[in-house]
Amino acid sequence: MKVAIASDHGGVNIREEIKSLMEEMGIQYEDFGCECNTSVDYPDYALPVAEKVANGEFDRGILICGTGIGMSIAANKVKGIRCALVHDLFSAKATRQHNDSNMLAMGERVIGPGLAREIAQTWLTTEYEGGRHANRVGKITEYESK
Ligand code: RB5
């Protein structure tokens, strides 16, 4: 699995935490910034990463900002992206099993690095269940192709 990761200035610490998790897990990743000590605009990071996941260059994407909200809104504008904003372990598991989410967004002003690490680990290791969920996810894909 190849993962693209990025954050704005509000998510740098969790980004570093998740990179070290992926190193421990032996997951290949690429860091797309930010290289920031000053304030940046989250769409400038969310959209390129989402496009790289949508075009198959990367299998999954992880985005972190202050709330995770701006990153997830921006990423979900890209066709083919199912970006889940997650701040608890139940949702981390469920969004993989039910939604086949291909991107994860988290907010560093909402949760700490310990929980973020567990959420990312769960999200990276949980399989999509397909079955009855495939019809539902398929309806989203169908709408996108209109
Ligand atoms: C930046 O101040 C903040 O707005 C951003 O990190 C994020 O929370 C946006 O949704």
mmCIF file of C-alpha atoms and ligand atoms in Angstrom:
data_model
loop_
_atom_site.group_PDB
_atom_site.id
_atom_site.type_symbol
_atom_site.label_atom_id
_atom_site.label_comp_id
_atom_site.label_asym_id
_atom_site.label_seq_id
_atom_site.Cartn_x
_atom_site.Cartn_y
_atom_site.Cartn_z
ATOM 1 C CA MET A 1 0.000 0.000 0.000
ATOM 2 C CA LYS A 2 1.232 3.494 -0.914
ATOM 3 C CA VAL A 3 -0.042 6.385 1.192
ATOM 4 C CA ALA A 4 0.097 10.129 0.465
ATOM 5 C CA ILE A 5 0.068 12.340 3.563
ATOM 6 C CA ALA A 6 -0.168 16.110 4.042
ATOM 7 C CA SER A 7 -1.205 18.697 6.595
ATOM 8 C CA ASP A 8 -1.562 22.418 6.938
ATOM 9 C CA HIS A 9 0.161 24.353 9.746
ATOM 10 C CA GLY A 10 -2.546 23.148 12.158
ATOM 11 C CA GLY A 11 -1.688 19.456 11.705
ATOM 12 C CA VAL A 12 2.091 19.187 11.609
ATOM 13 C CA ASN A 13 2.530 17.256 14.870
ATOM 14 C CA ILE A 14 -0.020 14.562 14.050
ATOM 15 C CA ARG A 15 1.431 14.300 10.543
ATOM 16 C CA GLU A 16 4.823 13.467 12.072
ATOM 17 C CA GLU A 17 3.177 10.952 14.448
ATOM 18 C CA ILE A 18 1.426 9.159 11.568
ATOM 19 C CA LYS A 19 4.602 9.100 9.484
ATOM 20 C CA SER A 20 6.451 7.358 12.315
ATOM 21 C CA LEU A 21 3.527 4.914 12.665
ATOM 22 C CA MET A 22 3.716 4.084 8.947
ATOM 23 C CA GLU A 23 7.480 3.560 9.222
ATOM 24 C CA GLU A 24 6.902 1.103 12.092
ATOM 25 C CA MET A 25 4.175 -0.649 10.058
ATOM 26 C CA GLY A 26 6.405 -0.855 6.973
ATOM 27 C CA ILE A 27 3.939 1.184 4.916
ATOM 28 C CA GLN A 28 5.345 3.156 1.988
ATOM 29 C CA TYR A 29 4.372 6.816 2.112
ATOM 30 C CA GLU A 30 5.152 10.197 0.610
ATOM 31 C CA ASP A 31 4.890 13.463 2.534
ATOM 32 C CA PHE A 32 3.391 16.365 0.547
ATOM 33 C CA GLY A 33 3.926 19.046 3.174
ATOM 34 C CA CYS A 34 3.365 21.571 4.409
ATOM 35 C CA GLU A 35 6.846 22.892 5.020
ATOM 36 C CA CYS A 36 5.253 25.488 7.180
ATOM 37 C CA ASN A 37 5.954 27.609 10.199
ATOM 38 C CA THR A 38 3.471 30.158 8.965
ATOM 39 C CA SER A 39 -0.165 29.853 8.033
ATOM 40 C CA VAL A 40 -1.035 28.077 4.750
ATOM 41 C CA ASP A 41 -4.289 27.284 2.941
ATOM 42 C CA TYR A 42 -5.535 23.706 3.442
ATOM 43 C CA PRO A 43 -7.016 23.279 -0.092
ATOM 44 C CA ASP A 44 -3.495 23.726 -1.512
ATOM 45 C CA TYR A 45 -2.587 20.452 0.252
ATOM 46 C CA ALA A 46 -5.873 18.534 0.248
ATOM 47 C CA LEU A 47 -6.614 18.833 -3.474
ATOM 48 C CA PRO A 48 -3.252 17.627 -4.912
ATOM 49 C CA VAL A 49 -3.172 14.676 -2.472
ATOM 50 C CA ALA A 50 -6.782 13.768 -3.294
ATOM 51 C CA GLU A 51 -5.978 13.886 -7.019
ATOM 52 C CA LYS A 52 -3.031 11.535 -6.507
ATOM 53 C CA VAL A 53 -5.318 9.033 -4.765
ATOM 54 C CA ALA A 54 -8.094 9.459 -7.338
ATOM 55 C CA ASN A 55 -5.724 8.848 -10.269
ATOM 56 C CA GLY A 56 -4.233 5.721 -8.661
ATOM 57 C CA GLU A 57 -0.764 7.110 -8.021
ATOM 58 C CA PHE A 58 -1.412 6.384 -4.317
ATOM 59 C CA ASP A 59 -3.763 3.831 -2.740
ATOM 60 C CA ARG A 60 -4.762 5.975 0.234
ATOM 61 C CA GLY A 61 -4.393 9.517 1.539
ATOM 62 C CA ILE A 62 -4.210 11.001 5.029
ATOM 63 C CA LEU A 63 -4.834 14.714 5.694
ATOM 64 C CA ILE A 64 -4.539 16.658 8.931
ATOM 65 C CA CYS A 65 -5.537 20.250 9.703
ATOM 66 C CA GLY A 66 -6.806 22.016 12.816
ATOM 67 C CA THR A 67 -10.256 20.458 12.716
ATOM 68 C CA GLY A 68 -9.923 18.026 9.795
ATOM 69 C CA ILE A 69 -13.058 19.647 8.387
ATOM 70 C CA GLY A 70 -11.518 21.886 5.715
ATOM 71 C CA MET A 71 -9.269 19.083 4.494
ATOM 72 C CA SER A 72 -12.158 16.612 4.247
ATOM 73 C CA ILE A 73 -14.467 19.081 2.487
ATOM 74 C CA ALA A 74 -11.778 19.883 -0.093
ATOM 75 C CA ALA A 75 -10.722 16.249 -0.652
ATOM 76 C CA ASN A 76 -14.327 15.143 -1.179
ATOM 77 C CA LYS A 77 -14.660 17.576 -4.109
ATOM 78 C CA VAL A 78 -12.328 15.327 -6.116
ATOM 79 C CA LYS A 79 -14.163 12.648 -8.097
ATOM 80 C CA GLY A 80 -13.521 9.171 -6.723
ATOM 81 C CA ILE A 81 -12.534 10.361 -3.255
ATOM 82 C CA ARG A 82 -14.317 9.127 -0.155
ATOM 83 C CA CYS A 83 -12.595 11.079 2.607
ATOM 84 C CA ALA A 84 -13.728 10.296 6.155
ATOM 85 C CA LEU A 85 -13.290 12.803 8.964
ATOM 86 C CA VAL A 86 -12.596 10.578 11.963
ATOM 87 C CA HIS A 87 -11.954 11.295 15.634
ATOM 88 C CA ASP A 88 -12.867 7.950 17.227
ATOM 89 C CA LEU A 89 -11.900 4.303 16.779
ATOM 90 C CA PHE A 90 -15.407 3.042 16.029
ATOM 91 C CA SER A 91 -15.700 5.348 13.009
ATOM 92 C CA ALA A 92 -12.154 4.549 11.843
ATOM 93 C CA LYS A 93 -13.133 0.876 11.557
ATOM 94 C CA ALA A 94 -16.665 1.446 10.258
ATOM 95 C CA THR A 95 -15.668 3.841 7.492
ATOM 96 C CA ARG A 96 -13.308 1.268 6.043
ATOM 97 C CA GLN A 97 -15.768 -1.632 6.424
ATOM 98 C CA HIS A 98 -18.815 0.245 5.142
ATOM 99 C CA ASN A 99 -17.693 3.227 3.031
ATOM 100 C CA ASP A 100 -14.423 1.905 1.574
ATOM 101 C CA SER A 101 -12.984 5.334 2.440
ATOM 102 C CA ASN A 102 -9.792 5.984 0.533
ATOM 103 C CA MET A 103 -8.832 9.082 2.501
ATOM 104 C CA LEU A 104 -8.722 9.875 6.214
ATOM 105 C CA ALA A 105 -8.886 13.374 7.712
ATOM 106 C CA MET A 106 -8.187 14.271 11.332
ATOM 107 C CA GLY A 107 -8.009 17.487 13.362
ATOM 108 C CA GLU A 108 -5.034 18.207 15.581
ATOM 109 C CA ARG A 109 -7.008 20.778 17.585
ATOM 110 C CA VAL A 110 -9.614 18.089 18.294
ATOM 111 C CA ILE A 111 -7.634 14.974 19.269
ATOM 112 C CA GLY A 112 -4.126 14.213 20.534
ATOM 113 C CA PRO A 113 -1.359 12.285 18.798
ATOM 114 C CA GLY A 114 -1.996 9.042 20.718
ATOM 115 C CA LEU A 115 -5.590 8.700 19.546
ATOM 116 C CA ALA A 116 -4.670 9.909 16.041
ATOM 117 C CA ARG A 117 -2.080 7.104 15.817
ATOM 118 C CA GLU A 118 -4.626 4.451 16.868
ATOM 119 C CA ILE A 119 -7.218 5.824 14.446
ATOM 120 C CA ALA A 120 -4.718 5.756 11.565
ATOM 121 C CA GLN A 121 -3.559 2.227 12.464
ATOM 122 C CA THR A 122 -7.155 0.952 12.563
ATOM 123 C CA TRP A 123 -8.043 2.748 9.322
ATOM 124 C CA LEU A 124 -4.944 1.438 7.531
ATOM 125 C CA THR A 125 -5.552 -2.191 8.557
ATOM 126 C CA THR A 126 -9.334 -2.586 8.288
ATOM 127 C CA GLU A 127 -10.708 -4.173 5.114
ATOM 128 C CA TYR A 128 -13.784 -3.069 3.182
ATOM 129 C CA GLU A 129 -16.633 -5.552 3.666
ATOM 130 C CA GLY A 130 -18.319 -5.049 0.293
ATOM 131 C CA GLY A 131 -21.588 -7.001 0.149
ATOM 132 C CA ARG A 132 -24.588 -4.803 0.977
ATOM 133 C CA HIS A 133 -22.280 -1.787 1.246
ATOM 134 C CA ALA A 134 -21.107 -2.126 -2.367
ATOM 135 C CA ASN A 135 -24.520 -1.096 -3.673
ATOM 136 C CA ARG A 136 -24.462 2.035 -1.473
ATOM 137 C CA VAL A 137 -20.914 3.054 -2.389
ATOM 138 C CA GLY A 138 -21.815 2.304 -6.016
ATOM 139 C CA LYS A 139 -24.630 4.859 -5.870
ATOM 140 C CA ILE A 140 -22.098 7.553 -4.930
ATOM 141 C CA THR A 141 -19.813 6.536 -7.791
ATOM 142 C CA GLU A 142 -22.787 6.532 -10.167
ATOM 143 C CA TYR A 143 -23.784 10.042 -9.071
ATOM 144 C CA GLU A 144 -20.230 11.256 -9.689
ATOM 145 C CA SER A 145 -20.307 9.969 -13.255
ATOM 146 C CA LYS A 146 -23.453 12.004 -14.172
HETATM 147 C C1 RB5 B 1 -6.442 26.922 10.063
HETATM 148 O O1 RB5 B 1 -6.495 27.953 10.977
HETATM 149 C C2 RB5 B 1 -7.674 26.062 10.173
HETATM 150 O O2 RB5 B 1 -8.771 26.762 9.676
HETATM 151 C C3 RB5 B 1 -7.480 24.766 9.437
HETATM 152 O O3 RB5 B 1 -6.405 24.076 9.993
HETATM 153 C C4 RB5 B 1 -8.651 23.798 9.481
HETATM 154 O O4 RB5 B 1 -9.113 23.611 10.766
HETATM 155 C C5 RB5 B 1 -9.733 24.082 8.535
HETATM 156 O O5 RB5 B 1 -10.728 23.375 8.446
#
